[in-house]
C-alpha cells in the first residue's frame, strides 16, 4: 500500500466524517474506490482454482498457529523429494463471480474456508496505480498477491480494494483469496438468518487502473432541501493533492472550477437548471469530474427526498411507495444474483407489478441494482445485515456494522434511486440495541445528510387487534419501517378485518414486510396453507386493512420471488425455499402477484 504523509491521511478522514480516529484507522473502506464502472479495468472474472479447506489447514499449523507457508504461497515442489500437500493448478475450479453453494452439489451446505487462486499476466503502464477490487466476498476474506498478504475484509455484501502497484509483475502473478463463510455469533449478520449463507467470491473481481493522483471518491447530489443547488465534495488520492478541479454537466452547461486543498479535498456548491429524477422521469446526467491528473464520468440523477408529518415528499410532492422486497437471489436459479441481467429481470418484475419502490433486503445488493434502478426509475431502500440478534454490547460487532454501513453508503451515495438507508431489521427493543443503532445513525448522517434513515421494526399490541408502532428507536429515524405477518404467523387472513393501527410518532410508516407462503401450482381453497389461493386471499385482506392506515406512506410486501433458506425444510413444499415469493423460483407468477399488481395500478392511477 502506498504510504502517505500523515497530514494527508488525517485529511482523508476529515473528508468522510467525524468519528473517532482509532475507529477510522481500522476501517479498510478508507481506500474504497467508487464508480469502478467508469474506470479502466481488467476483469479477473472467470475460472479460479480452489481448494476446499474445512480445517483451515492452509492457514494454521498443527499447533493452531498461522503458518508462514500457507496455501497463499502457491508453492510447487522444487525437486522430487519436496513435500507439498496441495496444488492449485491440479485442483478443481469455480466460476467467479459466483457463490460456491450453487456450483457444486458437495458445497451446497458448506460453511467454512475455500481458497481461490487466479494466475494472470499484466501489462504495466507508466504513471499508473493498480488496485485489486472485489465487489464482495462472503464472509471473511484474506487476500494475497504473489505470496504477500494485502489485507483482510469482513462483511459479505460490500466492496473492498487493495493497492498492488508495487507488487504486481508482468508475468505469472497469482492472486490467492481465503474466503470463509463460517457463521459467528459476534458477526453481522449473526448465526441465525432466514437466507442462504452463500459463500465465496460472490461478486466481480477486477484490477482498477488509475493515475498517480486520482479521484477516489466524491459526492454529487442536490443539497438537502433544495431542488436546484448541487452540493458535494471530491476526494483525491495521491501525492499531487493541490489541483484545480472542474465539475461539468454538459447538458445544462455547467462547468464549475474549484481548487482542492493540501488534503486533496474540496467541497463545492453551485446552482443548475436540472430536470429532477423521479420514477416517472428517471433523468440522468453525464457528470464529469476533471482534475489535472484524472478525469472521471458518472451518470447521476438529481432529486430531493424529505418527510413532512406522515408523508414522504419526492421533489416536494407526496409519494406513496408502491414497493416490494427483494433478496439477492438470482431469478429462476438457486444461486446468488450478481449480474446486470439479474438486476434487470428482478427490477423489471417489480415494474411489471406497478412498483415505484423496492426494499433491497437484508444487506447491500450488488452495484448493478442501484445503477439499474437509477435507469429504470425505481426508488430504493438499502440496508445492512443488522438482523434479529446482533451482539449489541460487543465493540467489534459495532465496528463491523459501522464498516459495512460506511462501505454501502460510500459506494451508492450518488445513486438517485436510493432514498432510504436502513439500519436494522426486527431487532429486539432494549437500551443496548438503541445505543448501537444510534451510533449507526450518526455514522450514516455524517456520510450522507441528504437521505432518509429508517429501520424495519415490530409493532406491539395495546389491546386485541390494536397494533401500535411505538418502538423507542422510532424517535431517531425519519421513516418507520414495520414488519407484520397478520394472517400468516399471526392468525388467519380474516384477522386483518378487525385491526386498527396506531403510531405514537408523527412520521411516515412503511409496512416493510407482510405476506405468506405459497407453492406455485398448488391450488386449493383459500383456507389451505401453502396454496396460491391462501396467499391470494391473505393479500386481499391485507390490502383492505392497509388502506385504512392513515399514516401509511408505502408498502414492500415479503417478497418478490421465492428465495433459498436453510430455515425452510418442509419436504415437497419448501425444500429449503422460503415460499413467500409472489413469483416462484422458476419465474412463474403466483395469483397474489396479480393482486398486488392491481392494487398498485389503482394507486398509480389516483396519483396521476
Ligand atoms: C421476517 C424477516 C424476513 C423473513 C420473513 C419470513 O420477519 O424479516 O427476513 O424471511 O420474516 O419469511 O418469515
Coordinates of C-alpha atoms and ligand atoms in Angstrom, one line a residue:
X1 CA 0.0 0.0 0.0
X2 CA 1.1 3.5 -0.7
X3 CA 2.5 5.4 2.2
X4 CA 1.1 8.9 2.6
X5 CA 2.1 11.9 4.6
X6 CA 0.3 11.9 8.0
X7 CA -1.4 15.2 7.3
X8 CA -2.8 13.8 4.1
X9 CA -4.1 10.7 5.8
X10 CA -5.7 12.7 8.5
X11 CA -7.3 14.9 5.9
X12 CA -8.9 11.8 4.2
X13 CA -10.5 11.0 7.5
X14 CA -11.9 14.5 8.0
X15 CA -13.3 14.4 4.5
X16 CA -15.5 11.5 5.5
X17 CA -16.9 12.3 8.9
X18 CA -16.3 13.0 12.5
X19 CA -15.9 9.6 14.1
X20 CA -13.0 8.6 16.4
X21 CA -9.6 8.2 14.8
X22 CA -8.9 4.8 16.2
X23 CA -12.0 3.5 14.7
X24 CA -11.2 5.0 11.3
X25 CA -7.7 3.6 11.2
X26 CA -9.2 0.2 11.4
X27 CA -11.6 0.7 8.6
X28 CA -10.5 -0.6 5.2
X29 CA -13.2 1.4 3.4
X30 CA -10.9 4.4 3.7
X31 CA -9.4 3.3 0.5
X32 CA -12.6 2.4 -1.3
X33 CA -12.6 3.4 -4.9
X34 CA -16.1 4.4 -6.2
X35 CA -17.5 4.2 -9.6
X36 CA -15.3 1.5 -10.9
X37 CA -17.6 1.0 -13.9
X38 CA -16.2 4.2 -15.4
X39 CA -12.6 3.3 -14.8
X40 CA -10.1 1.4 -16.8
X41 CA -10.3 -2.1 -15.5
X42 CA -9.0 -5.6 -16.2
X43 CA -11.5 -8.3 -15.4
X44 CA -10.4 -11.2 -13.2
X45 CA -13.7 -13.0 -13.5
X46 CA -13.8 -16.5 -14.9
X47 CA -12.4 -19.7 -13.6
X48 CA -10.5 -19.7 -10.3
X49 CA -8.8 -22.8 -9.0
X50 CA -10.0 -23.7 -5.5
X51 CA -9.0 -25.8 -2.5
X52 CA -11.8 -26.7 -0.1
X53 CA -10.3 -26.4 3.4
X54 CA -12.7 -27.2 6.2
X55 CA -9.9 -27.4 8.8
X56 CA -8.1 -24.3 7.6
X57 CA -5.1 -26.4 7.1
X58 CA -3.8 -24.0 4.5
X59 CA -3.7 -21.3 7.2
X60 CA -3.0 -22.9 10.6
X61 CA -0.3 -25.3 11.6
X62 CA -0.8 -28.3 13.9
X63 CA -0.4 -26.0 17.0
X64 CA -3.1 -23.9 15.5
X65 CA -0.7 -21.0 14.8
X66 CA -0.9 -19.2 11.5
X67 CA 1.6 -20.7 9.0
X68 CA 4.4 -18.9 7.3
X69 CA 4.0 -21.0 4.3
X70 CA 0.3 -21.4 3.9
X71 CA -1.6 -22.1 0.7
X72 CA -1.2 -18.5 -0.2
X73 CA 2.4 -19.2 -1.2
X74 CA 1.1 -21.3 -4.1
X75 CA 4.1 -23.5 -3.7
X76 CA 5.4 -26.1 -6.1
X77 CA 7.8 -29.0 -5.4
X78 CA 11.3 -27.9 -6.5
X79 CA 12.6 -31.4 -6.7
X80 CA 11.3 -34.9 -6.4
X81 CA 11.8 -35.1 -2.6
X82 CA 9.9 -31.9 -1.8
X83 CA 6.8 -32.4 0.3
X84 CA 4.0 -30.1 -0.7
X85 CA 0.5 -31.3 0.0
X86 CA -1.6 -29.0 -2.2
X87 CA -1.5 -27.9 -5.8
X88 CA -3.8 -25.2 -7.0
X89 CA -3.0 -26.0 -10.6
X90 CA -4.3 -29.5 -10.4
X91 CA -7.3 -28.5 -8.3
X92 CA -10.8 -28.0 -9.5
X93 CA -12.2 -24.6 -10.5
X94 CA -15.2 -22.4 -9.7
X95 CA -16.7 -19.5 -11.6
X96 CA -16.2 -16.0 -10.3
X97 CA -18.3 -14.2 -9.6
X98 CA -20.4 -16.9 -8.1
X99 CA -21.3 -18.4 -4.8
X100 CA -19.8 -21.9 -4.3
X101 CA -23.0 -23.5 -2.9
X102 CA -24.9 -23.5 -6.2
X103 CA -21.9 -24.6 -8.3
X104 CA -21.2 -28.0 -6.8
X105 CA -23.6 -30.3 -5.0
X106 CA -21.0 -31.1 -2.3
X107 CA -20.8 -27.4 -1.5
X108 CA -24.5 -26.9 -1.2
X109 CA -24.5 -26.6 2.7
X110 CA -20.8 -25.9 3.0
X111 CA -19.7 -23.3 5.6
X112 CA -16.0 -22.9 6.1
X113 CA -12.9 -21.9 4.2
X114 CA -12.3 -22.2 0.5
X115 CA -9.0 -21.0 -1.1
X116 CA -9.3 -19.3 -4.5
X117 CA -6.4 -18.8 -6.9
X118 CA -6.1 -16.9 -10.1
X119 CA -2.9 -16.6 -12.2
X120 CA -2.5 -13.8 -14.6
X121 CA 0.0 -11.7 -16.6
X122 CA -0.2 -7.9 -16.6
X123 CA 0.9 -5.2 -18.9
X124 CA 2.3 -2.5 -16.6
X125 CA 1.5 1.1 -17.6
X126 CA 3.6 4.1 -16.8
X127 CA 2.4 6.6 -14.1
X128 CA -0.5 4.3 -13.2
X129 CA -1.5 2.8 -9.9
X130 CA -3.2 -0.5 -9.8
X131 CA -5.7 -1.8 -7.3
X132 CA -7.4 -5.2 -7.0
X133 CA -11.1 -4.7 -6.4
X134 CA -13.7 -7.2 -5.0
X135 CA -17.4 -6.4 -5.5
X136 CA -18.0 -8.6 -2.4
X137 CA -16.8 -11.9 -0.8
X138 CA -18.9 -13.7 1.8
X139 CA -18.0 -13.5 4.6
X140 CA -14.4 -13.0 5.7
X141 CA -11.5 -12.8 3.3
X142 CA -7.8 -12.6 3.4
X143 CA -6.2 -11.6 0.2
X144 CA -2.6 -12.3 -1.0
X145 CA -0.8 -11.4 -4.2
X146 CA 2.3 -13.3 -5.2
X147 CA 2.6 -14.8 -1.7
X148 CA 2.3 -11.5 0.1
X149 CA -0.7 -10.5 2.3
X150 CA -2.6 -7.5 1.0
X151 CA -5.2 -7.3 3.7
X152 CA -8.4 -8.7 5.1
X153 CA -12.0 -7.8 4.8
X154 CA -15.1 -8.7 6.9
X155 CA -18.7 -8.5 5.7
X156 CA -20.2 -10.3 2.8
X157 CA -22.0 -7.7 0.8
X158 CA -19.8 -4.6 0.3
X159 CA -16.8 -3.9 -1.9
X160 CA -13.2 -3.5 -0.9
X161 CA -9.9 -3.0 -2.7
X162 CA -6.1 -3.1 -2.1
X163 CA -3.4 -1.3 -3.9
X164 CA -0.9 -3.6 -5.7
X165 CA 1.1 -1.1 -7.8
X166 CA 4.4 -2.3 -6.4
X167 CA 3.6 -5.9 -6.1
X168 CA 2.2 -6.7 -9.5
X169 CA 4.5 -8.0 -12.1
X170 CA 4.4 -8.6 -15.9
X171 CA 4.3 -12.4 -15.7
X172 CA 2.9 -15.1 -13.5
X173 CA 1.0 -13.2 -10.9
X174 CA -1.0 -15.3 -8.5
X175 CA -3.8 -13.8 -6.5
X176 CA -5.0 -16.0 -3.7
X177 CA -8.0 -15.4 -1.5
X178 CA -9.0 -17.3 1.6
X179 CA -12.8 -16.9 1.8
X180 CA -14.5 -18.2 5.0
X181 CA -18.3 -18.1 5.3
X182 CA -18.5 -19.7 8.8
X183 CA -21.3 -18.0 10.8
X184 CA -20.2 -16.4 14.0
X185 CA -22.3 -15.2 17.0
X186 CA -20.4 -11.8 17.0
X187 CA -20.6 -11.2 13.3
X188 CA -23.0 -9.1 11.2
X189 CA -25.3 -10.9 10.4
X190 CA -25.0 -13.3 13.3
X191 CA -25.6 -17.1 13.2
X192 CA -29.4 -17.0 12.6
X193 CA -30.9 -15.6 9.4
X194 CA -33.6 -16.5 7.0
X195 CA -31.5 -16.6 3.9
X196 CA -28.8 -18.9 2.4
X197 CA -25.3 -18.3 3.6
X198 CA -23.8 -18.3 0.1
X199 CA -20.1 -18.4 0.3
X200 CA -17.2 -17.3 -1.9
X201 CA -16.2 -14.6 -4.3
X202 CA -19.8 -13.8 -5.0
X203 CA -19.3 -10.6 -7.0
X204 CA -16.9 -9.5 -9.7
X205 CA -13.2 -9.2 -9.2
X206 CA -11.1 -6.8 -11.3
X207 CA -7.9 -4.7 -11.5
X208 CA -8.6 -1.0 -11.4
X209 CA -6.1 1.3 -13.1
X210 CA -5.9 4.9 -12.0
X211 CA -3.4 7.8 -12.4
X212 CA -0.8 8.5 -9.7
X213 CA -3.2 11.0 -8.1
X214 CA -6.8 10.1 -8.8
X215 CA -10.4 10.9 -7.9
X216 CA -11.1 8.3 -5.4
X217 CA -14.4 9.4 -4.0
X218 CA -17.0 12.2 -4.5
X219 CA -20.5 13.2 -3.5
X220 CA -22.6 15.0 -6.2
X221 CA -26.2 15.3 -5.2
X222 CA -28.8 18.0 -4.6
X223 CA -28.3 19.9 -1.3
X224 CA -30.8 18.8 1.3
X225 CA -34.0 20.8 1.0
X226 CA -33.0 22.2 -2.4
X227 CA -34.2 21.4 -5.9
X228 CA -31.5 23.4 -7.8
X229 CA -28.4 23.6 -5.7
X230 CA -25.9 20.8 -6.3
X231 CA -23.6 20.3 -3.3
X232 CA -20.9 17.9 -2.6
X233 CA -17.2 17.1 -2.3
X234 CA -14.4 15.4 -4.1
X235 CA -11.5 13.5 -2.6
X236 CA -8.3 12.9 -4.5
X237 CA -5.9 10.2 -3.6
X238 CA -2.2 10.6 -4.3
X239 CA 0.7 12.9 -3.8
X240 CA -0.4 15.8 -6.0
X241 CA -3.1 16.9 -3.7
X242 CA -3.5 20.5 -4.7
X243 CA -5.1 20.7 -8.1
X244 CA -7.7 22.6 -10.0
X245 CA -10.8 20.6 -10.4
X246 CA -13.8 21.1 -12.6
X247 CA -17.3 19.6 -12.4
X248 CA -19.1 19.5 -15.7
X249 CA -22.7 18.7 -16.6
X250 CA -22.6 19.5 -20.3
X251 CA -26.3 19.1 -20.9
X252 CA -27.1 22.0 -18.7
X253 CA -24.0 24.0 -19.5
X254 CA -22.4 23.6 -16.1
X255 CA -18.7 24.0 -15.8
X256 CA -17.6 24.8 -12.3
X257 CA -14.0 25.2 -11.3
X258 CA -12.6 24.6 -7.8
X259 CA -9.2 24.1 -6.1
X260 CA -8.5 21.1 -3.8
X261 CA -6.6 21.7 -0.6
X262 CA -3.4 20.2 0.5
X263 CA -5.5 17.3 1.6
X264 CA -6.7 16.6 -1.9
X265 CA -10.2 17.6 -0.8
X266 CA -12.7 20.1 -2.0
X267 CA -16.3 21.0 -1.1
X268 CA -18.5 22.7 -3.6
X269 CA -21.9 24.1 -4.3
X270 CA -23.5 25.6 -7.4
X271 CA -26.9 26.1 -9.0
X272 CA -28.1 24.3 -12.1
X273 CA -31.3 24.0 -14.1
X274 CA -31.9 20.3 -13.8
X275 CA -34.8 18.1 -14.7
X276 CA -35.5 16.3 -11.5
X277 CA -35.1 12.5 -11.4
X278 CA -38.3 10.5 -10.4
X279 CA -39.8 7.1 -11.2
X280 CA -41.9 8.7 -14.0
X281 CA -38.9 10.6 -15.4
X282 CA -35.6 8.9 -14.4
X283 CA -33.5 11.7 -15.9
X284 CA -29.8 11.0 -15.6
X285 CA -27.0 13.4 -16.5
X286 CA -23.5 12.8 -17.6
X287 CA -21.4 14.4 -14.9
X288 CA -17.6 14.6 -15.4
X289 CA -15.1 15.5 -12.8
X290 CA -11.8 16.5 -14.1
X291 CA -8.7 17.2 -12.2
X292 CA -5.3 18.0 -13.6
X293 CA -4.3 14.3 -13.3
X294 CA -7.6 12.5 -13.7
X295 CA -11.0 12.6 -15.3
X296 CA -14.0 10.5 -14.4
X297 CA -17.5 10.3 -15.7
X298 CA -20.7 9.3 -13.9
X299 CA -24.3 9.1 -14.7
X300 CA -26.2 11.0 -11.9
X301 CA -29.8 11.8 -11.2
X302 CA -30.9 14.7 -9.1
X303 CA -33.9 14.6 -6.8
X304 CA -34.9 15.7 -3.3
X305 CA -36.3 13.5 -0.6
X306 CA -37.9 14.7 2.6
X307 CA -40.6 13.9 5.0
X308 CA -43.4 16.1 6.3
X309 CA -45.6 14.6 9.1
X310 CA -46.6 11.2 7.8
X311 CA -45.8 11.9 4.2
X312 CA -42.7 11.2 2.1
X313 CA -42.0 14.0 -0.3
X314 CA -40.2 13.3 -3.6
X315 CA -39.2 16.6 -5.3
X316 CA -41.5 18.4 -2.9
X317 CA -44.6 16.2 -3.7
X318 CA -46.1 13.4 -1.6
X319 CA -45.2 10.0 -3.0
X320 CA -46.7 6.6 -1.9
X321 CA -44.0 3.9 -2.1
X322 CA -45.6 1.1 -4.1
X323 CA -42.9 -1.4 -3.2
X324 CA -41.8 -5.0 -3.0
X325 CA -38.9 -6.6 -1.0
X326 CA -36.2 -8.4 -3.0
X327 CA -33.5 -10.8 -1.9
X328 CA -30.3 -11.1 -3.9
X329 CA -31.5 -14.4 -5.3
X330 CA -30.8 -14.9 -9.0
X331 CA -34.0 -15.2 -11.0
X332 CA -35.1 -18.7 -11.8
X333 CA -32.0 -20.1 -10.1
X334 CA -30.6 -21.4 -6.8
X335 CA -27.6 -19.0 -7.0
X336 CA -26.9 -15.5 -5.7
X337 CA -27.6 -12.7 -8.1
X338 CA -24.5 -10.9 -9.4
X339 CA -25.1 -9.5 -12.9
X340 CA -26.7 -6.7 -14.7
X341 CA -29.1 -9.1 -16.4
X342 CA -30.2 -10.4 -12.9
X343 CA -30.8 -6.8 -11.8
X344 CA -32.8 -6.0 -15.0
X345 CA -35.0 -9.1 -14.5
X346 CA -35.7 -8.5 -10.8
X347 CA -36.4 -4.8 -11.2
X348 CA -38.3 -5.5 -14.4
X349 CA -40.6 -7.8 -12.4
X350 CA -41.1 -5.1 -9.8
X351 CA -42.0 -2.6 -12.5
X352 CA -44.4 -5.1 -14.1
X353 CA -46.2 -5.2 -10.7
X354 CA -46.5 -1.4 -11.0
X355 CA -43.9 -0.7 -8.3
X356 CA -42.1 2.5 -7.9
X357 CA -40.1 1.3 -4.9
X358 CA -38.0 -1.7 -3.9
X359 CA -36.7 -2.8 -0.5
X360 CA -33.3 -4.4 -1.0
X361 CA -33.3 -7.0 1.8
X362 CA -31.4 -7.7 4.1
X363 CA -27.9 -6.5 3.0
X364 CA -26.4 -4.2 0.4
X365 CA -27.0 -5.7 -3.1
X366 CA -24.6 -5.7 -5.9
X367 CA -23.9 -2.4 -7.6
X368 CA -26.0 -3.3 -10.7
X369 CA -29.1 -3.0 -8.6
X370 CA -28.9 0.7 -7.7
X371 CA -27.4 1.5 -11.1
X372 CA -30.2 -0.3 -12.9
X373 CA -32.8 1.3 -10.6
X374 CA -31.4 4.7 -11.5
X375 CA -32.0 3.9 -15.1
X376 CA -35.5 2.3 -14.7
X377 CA -36.8 4.8 -12.2
X378 CA -37.2 2.6 -9.1
X379 CA -36.8 4.1 -5.6
X380 CA -34.7 2.0 -3.3
X381 CA -34.3 1.1 0.4
X382 CA -30.9 -0.2 1.1
X383 CA -29.9 -1.9 4.4
X384 CA -27.1 -3.6 6.3
X385 CA -27.5 -7.1 7.8
X386 CA -28.0 -5.9 11.4
X387 CA -30.7 -8.6 11.7
X388 CA -32.5 -10.1 14.7
X389 CA -30.0 -10.9 17.4
X390 CA -26.8 -9.0 17.0
X391 CA -24.4 -8.8 20.0
X392 CA -25.3 -5.2 20.9
X393 CA -22.6 -4.8 23.6
X394 CA -19.7 -6.2 21.6
X395 CA -17.4 -3.4 20.4
X396 CA -16.2 -5.4 17.4
X397 CA -19.6 -6.2 16.3
X398 CA -20.4 -2.5 16.3
X399 CA -17.2 -1.7 14.4
X400 CA -18.1 -4.3 11.8
X401 CA -21.6 -2.9 11.4
X402 CA -20.3 0.6 11.1
X403 CA -17.8 -0.5 8.5
X404 CA -20.5 -2.3 6.4
X405 CA -22.7 0.8 6.6
X406 CA -19.8 3.0 5.6
X407 CA -19.0 0.8 2.6
X408 CA -22.6 0.7 1.5
X409 CA -23.0 4.5 1.6
X410 CA -19.6 5.1 0.1
X411 CA -20.5 3.0 -2.9
X412 CA -24.1 4.1 -3.5
X413 CA -24.4 7.7 -2.3
X414 CA -24.5 9.2 -5.8
X415 CA -27.5 7.0 -6.9
X416 CA -30.7 9.0 -7.1
X417 CA -32.7 5.8 -6.7
X418 CA -31.5 5.2 -3.2
X419 CA -33.7 7.3 -0.8
X420 CA -33.6 5.3 2.4
X421 CA -30.7 3.9 4.4
X422 CA -32.0 1.2 6.8
X423 CA -30.0 0.5 9.9
X424 CA -31.6 -2.8 11.1
X425 CA -34.3 -5.4 10.7
X426 CA -36.6 -6.7 13.5
X427 CA -34.2 -6.1 16.3
X428 CA -35.3 -6.6 19.9
X429 CA -36.2 -3.5 21.9
X430 CA -33.6 -2.6 24.6
X431 CA -31.1 0.1 25.7
X432 CA -28.0 -1.6 24.3
X433 CA -29.7 -2.0 21.0
X434 CA -30.8 1.6 20.9
X435 CA -27.3 2.8 21.6
X436 CA -25.8 0.5 18.9
X437 CA -28.3 1.7 16.3
X438 CA -28.0 5.3 17.3
X439 CA -24.3 5.1 16.6
X440 CA -25.1 3.7 13.2
X441 CA -27.4 6.6 12.5
X442 CA -24.8 9.1 13.5
X443 CA -22.4 7.5 11.0
X444 CA -25.0 7.4 8.3
X445 CA -25.8 11.1 8.8
X446 CA -22.2 12.1 8.8
X447 CA -21.6 10.3 5.5
X448 CA -24.8 11.4 3.8
X449 CA -27.1 14.1 5.2
X450 CA -29.5 14.0 2.2
X451 CA -31.2 10.7 2.5
X452 CA -33.9 9.4 4.9
X453 CA -33.0 6.9 7.6
X454 CA -35.2 4.0 8.6
X455 CA -35.2 0.6 10.2
X456 CA -37.7 -2.3 10.0
X457 CA -39.2 -2.6 13.4
X458 CA -42.1 -4.5 15.0
X459 CA -45.4 -3.5 16.4
X460 CA -46.8 -4.3 19.9
X461 CA -50.4 -4.6 20.9
X462 CA -52.4 -2.2 23.0
X463 CA -55.4 -4.4 23.0
X464 CA -56.5 -7.3 20.9
X465 CA -56.5 -6.2 17.3
X466 CA -54.9 -2.8 18.2
X467 CA -51.3 -2.8 16.9
X468 CA -49.3 0.2 17.8
X469 CA -46.0 1.3 16.4
X470 CA -44.1 2.6 19.4
X471 CA -40.5 1.1 19.3
X472 CA -38.4 3.7 21.2
X473 CA -35.9 3.7 18.4
X474 CA -38.6 5.2 16.2
X475 CA -37.6 8.6 17.7
X476 CA -34.3 8.5 15.8
X477 CA -35.4 7.5 12.3
X478 CA -37.1 9.7 9.7
X479 CA -39.3 6.9 8.4
X480 CA -40.7 4.0 10.4
X481 CA -40.5 0.5 8.8
X482 CA -42.8 -2.0 10.3
X483 CA -42.9 -5.8 9.5
X484 CA -46.1 -7.7 10.3
X485 CA -47.4 -11.2 9.4
X486 CA -51.1 -10.9 10.3
X487 CA -52.8 -13.8 8.5
X488 CA -49.6 -16.0 8.4
X489 CA -47.7 -16.2 11.7
X490 CA -50.5 -14.4 13.5
X491 CA -53.9 -15.9 12.9
X492 CA -55.6 -16.4 9.6
X493 CA -56.2 -13.7 6.9
X494 CA -59.6 -12.7 8.2
X495 CA -57.9 -11.4 11.2
X496 CA -56.9 -8.3 9.2
X497 CA -60.6 -7.2 9.1
X498 CA -60.7 -6.1 12.7
X499 CA -57.3 -4.3 13.0
X500 CA -56.9 -0.6 13.7
X501 CA -53.4 0.7 13.6
X502 CA -51.9 3.4 15.7
X503 CA -48.5 5.0 15.9
X504 CA -47.0 7.3 18.6
X505 CA -44.9 9.1 16.0
X506 CA -45.8 11.8 13.5
X507 CA -43.7 10.2 10.8
X508 CA -44.3 8.2 7.6
X509 CA -44.8 4.4 8.1
X510 CA -43.8 1.8 5.5
X511 CA -45.2 -1.7 6.1
X512 CA -41.9 -3.1 5.2
X513 CA -43.0 -6.7 5.2
X514 CA -46.2 -8.7 5.1
X515 CA -47.0 -11.9 3.3
X516 CA -47.3 -15.7 3.4
X517 CA -46.1 -18.8 1.7
X518 CA -47.5 -20.5 -1.4
X519 CA -46.1 -23.2 -3.6
X520 CA -46.6 -22.2 -7.2
X521 CA -49.1 -24.5 -9.0
X522 CA -50.6 -25.9 -5.7
X523 CA -54.3 -25.0 -5.9
X524 CA -56.9 -25.5 -3.1
X525 CA -59.4 -23.4 -1.2
X526 CA -58.4 -20.2 0.5
X527 CA -58.1 -21.9 3.9
X528 CA -55.4 -24.3 2.8
X529 CA -51.9 -23.3 3.8
X530 CA -49.3 -23.2 1.0
X531 CA -52.0 -22.9 -1.7
X532 CA -51.8 -20.0 -4.1
X533 CA -55.4 -19.3 -3.1
X534 CA -54.5 -18.8 0.6
X535 CA -51.7 -16.4 -0.4
X536 CA -54.0 -14.5 -2.7
X537 CA -56.7 -14.2 0.0
X538 CA -54.2 -13.1 2.5
X539 CA -53.0 -10.3 0.2
X540 CA -56.6 -9.2 -0.5
X541 CA -57.3 -9.0 3.3
X542 CA -54.0 -7.2 4.0
X543 CA -54.7 -4.6 1.3
X544 CA -58.1 -3.9 2.8
X545 CA -56.5 -3.4 6.2
X546 CA -53.6 -1.3 4.9
X547 CA -55.9 1.1 3.0
X548 CA -57.3 2.1 6.4
X549 CA -54.0 3.2 7.9
X550 CA -54.0 7.0 7.6
X551 CA -50.2 7.4 8.2
X552 CA -49.2 4.8 5.7
X553 CA -46.5 6.0 3.2
X554 CA -45.6 2.8 1.5
X555 CA -45.6 -1.0 1.4
X556 CA -42.9 -3.6 0.5
X557 CA -44.5 -7.0 0.9
X558 CA -42.4 -10.1 1.5
X559 CA -41.3 -10.9 -1.2
X560 CA -40.8 -10.7 -5.0
X561 CA -39.5 -14.2 -5.5
X562 CA -39.0 -17.4 -3.6
X563 CA -35.6 -17.5 -2.1
X564 CA -33.4 -20.1 -0.5
X565 CA -33.2 -20.5 3.2
X566 CA -31.9 -23.3 5.5
X567 CA -34.8 -22.5 7.9
X568 CA -37.3 -23.9 5.4
X569 CA -37.0 -27.7 5.2
X570 CA -40.7 -28.8 4.7
X571 CA -40.5 -31.5 2.1
X572 CA -42.3 -31.1 -1.2
X573 CA -43.5 -27.6 -0.2
X574 CA -40.4 -25.7 0.8
X575 CA -37.4 -28.0 0.1
X576 CA -35.2 -25.2 1.5
X577 CA -37.1 -22.4 -0.2
X578 CA -38.9 -19.6 1.6
X579 CA -42.1 -19.7 -0.5
X580 CA -43.4 -16.3 0.3
X581 CA -42.4 -15.1 -3.2
X582 CA -45.1 -13.7 -5.5
X583 CA -43.0 -15.3 -8.2
X584 CA -41.7 -18.9 -7.9
X585 CA -38.1 -20.0 -8.1
X586 CA -38.8 -20.8 -11.7
X587 CA -40.1 -17.4 -12.6
X588 CA -43.8 -18.2 -12.6
X589 CA -46.2 -15.6 -11.2
X590 CA -48.5 -16.7 -8.4
X591 CA -52.0 -15.5 -8.0
X592 CA -51.1 -13.0 -5.3
X593 CA -48.7 -11.2 -7.8
X594 CA -51.8 -10.0 -9.7
X595 CA -53.5 -8.8 -6.5
X596 CA -50.6 -6.5 -5.8
X597 CA -50.3 -5.5 -9.4
X598 CA -54.0 -4.4 -9.4
X599 CA -53.7 -2.6 -6.1
X600 CA -50.7 -0.7 -7.3
X601 CA -52.2 0.0 -10.7
X602 CA -55.1 1.7 -8.9
X603 CA -52.8 3.7 -6.7
X604 CA -50.8 4.8 -9.7
X605 CA -53.9 6.0 -11.5
X606 CA -55.1 8.0 -8.5
X607 CA -51.7 9.6 -8.3
X608 CA -51.8 10.9 -11.8
Ligands
LIG1 C1 -39.3 -11.7 8.7 C2 -37.9 -11.4 8.3 C3 -37.5 -12.0 7.0 C4 -38.1 -13.4 6.9 C5 -39.6 -13.3 6.9 C6 -40.2 -14.7 6.9 O1 -39.9 -11.1 9.5 O2 -37.6 -10.0 8.3 O3 -36.1 -12.0 6.8 O4 -37.6 -14.1 5.7 O5 -39.9 -12.7 8.1 O6 -40.4 -15.2 5.8 O7 -40.5 -15.3 7.9

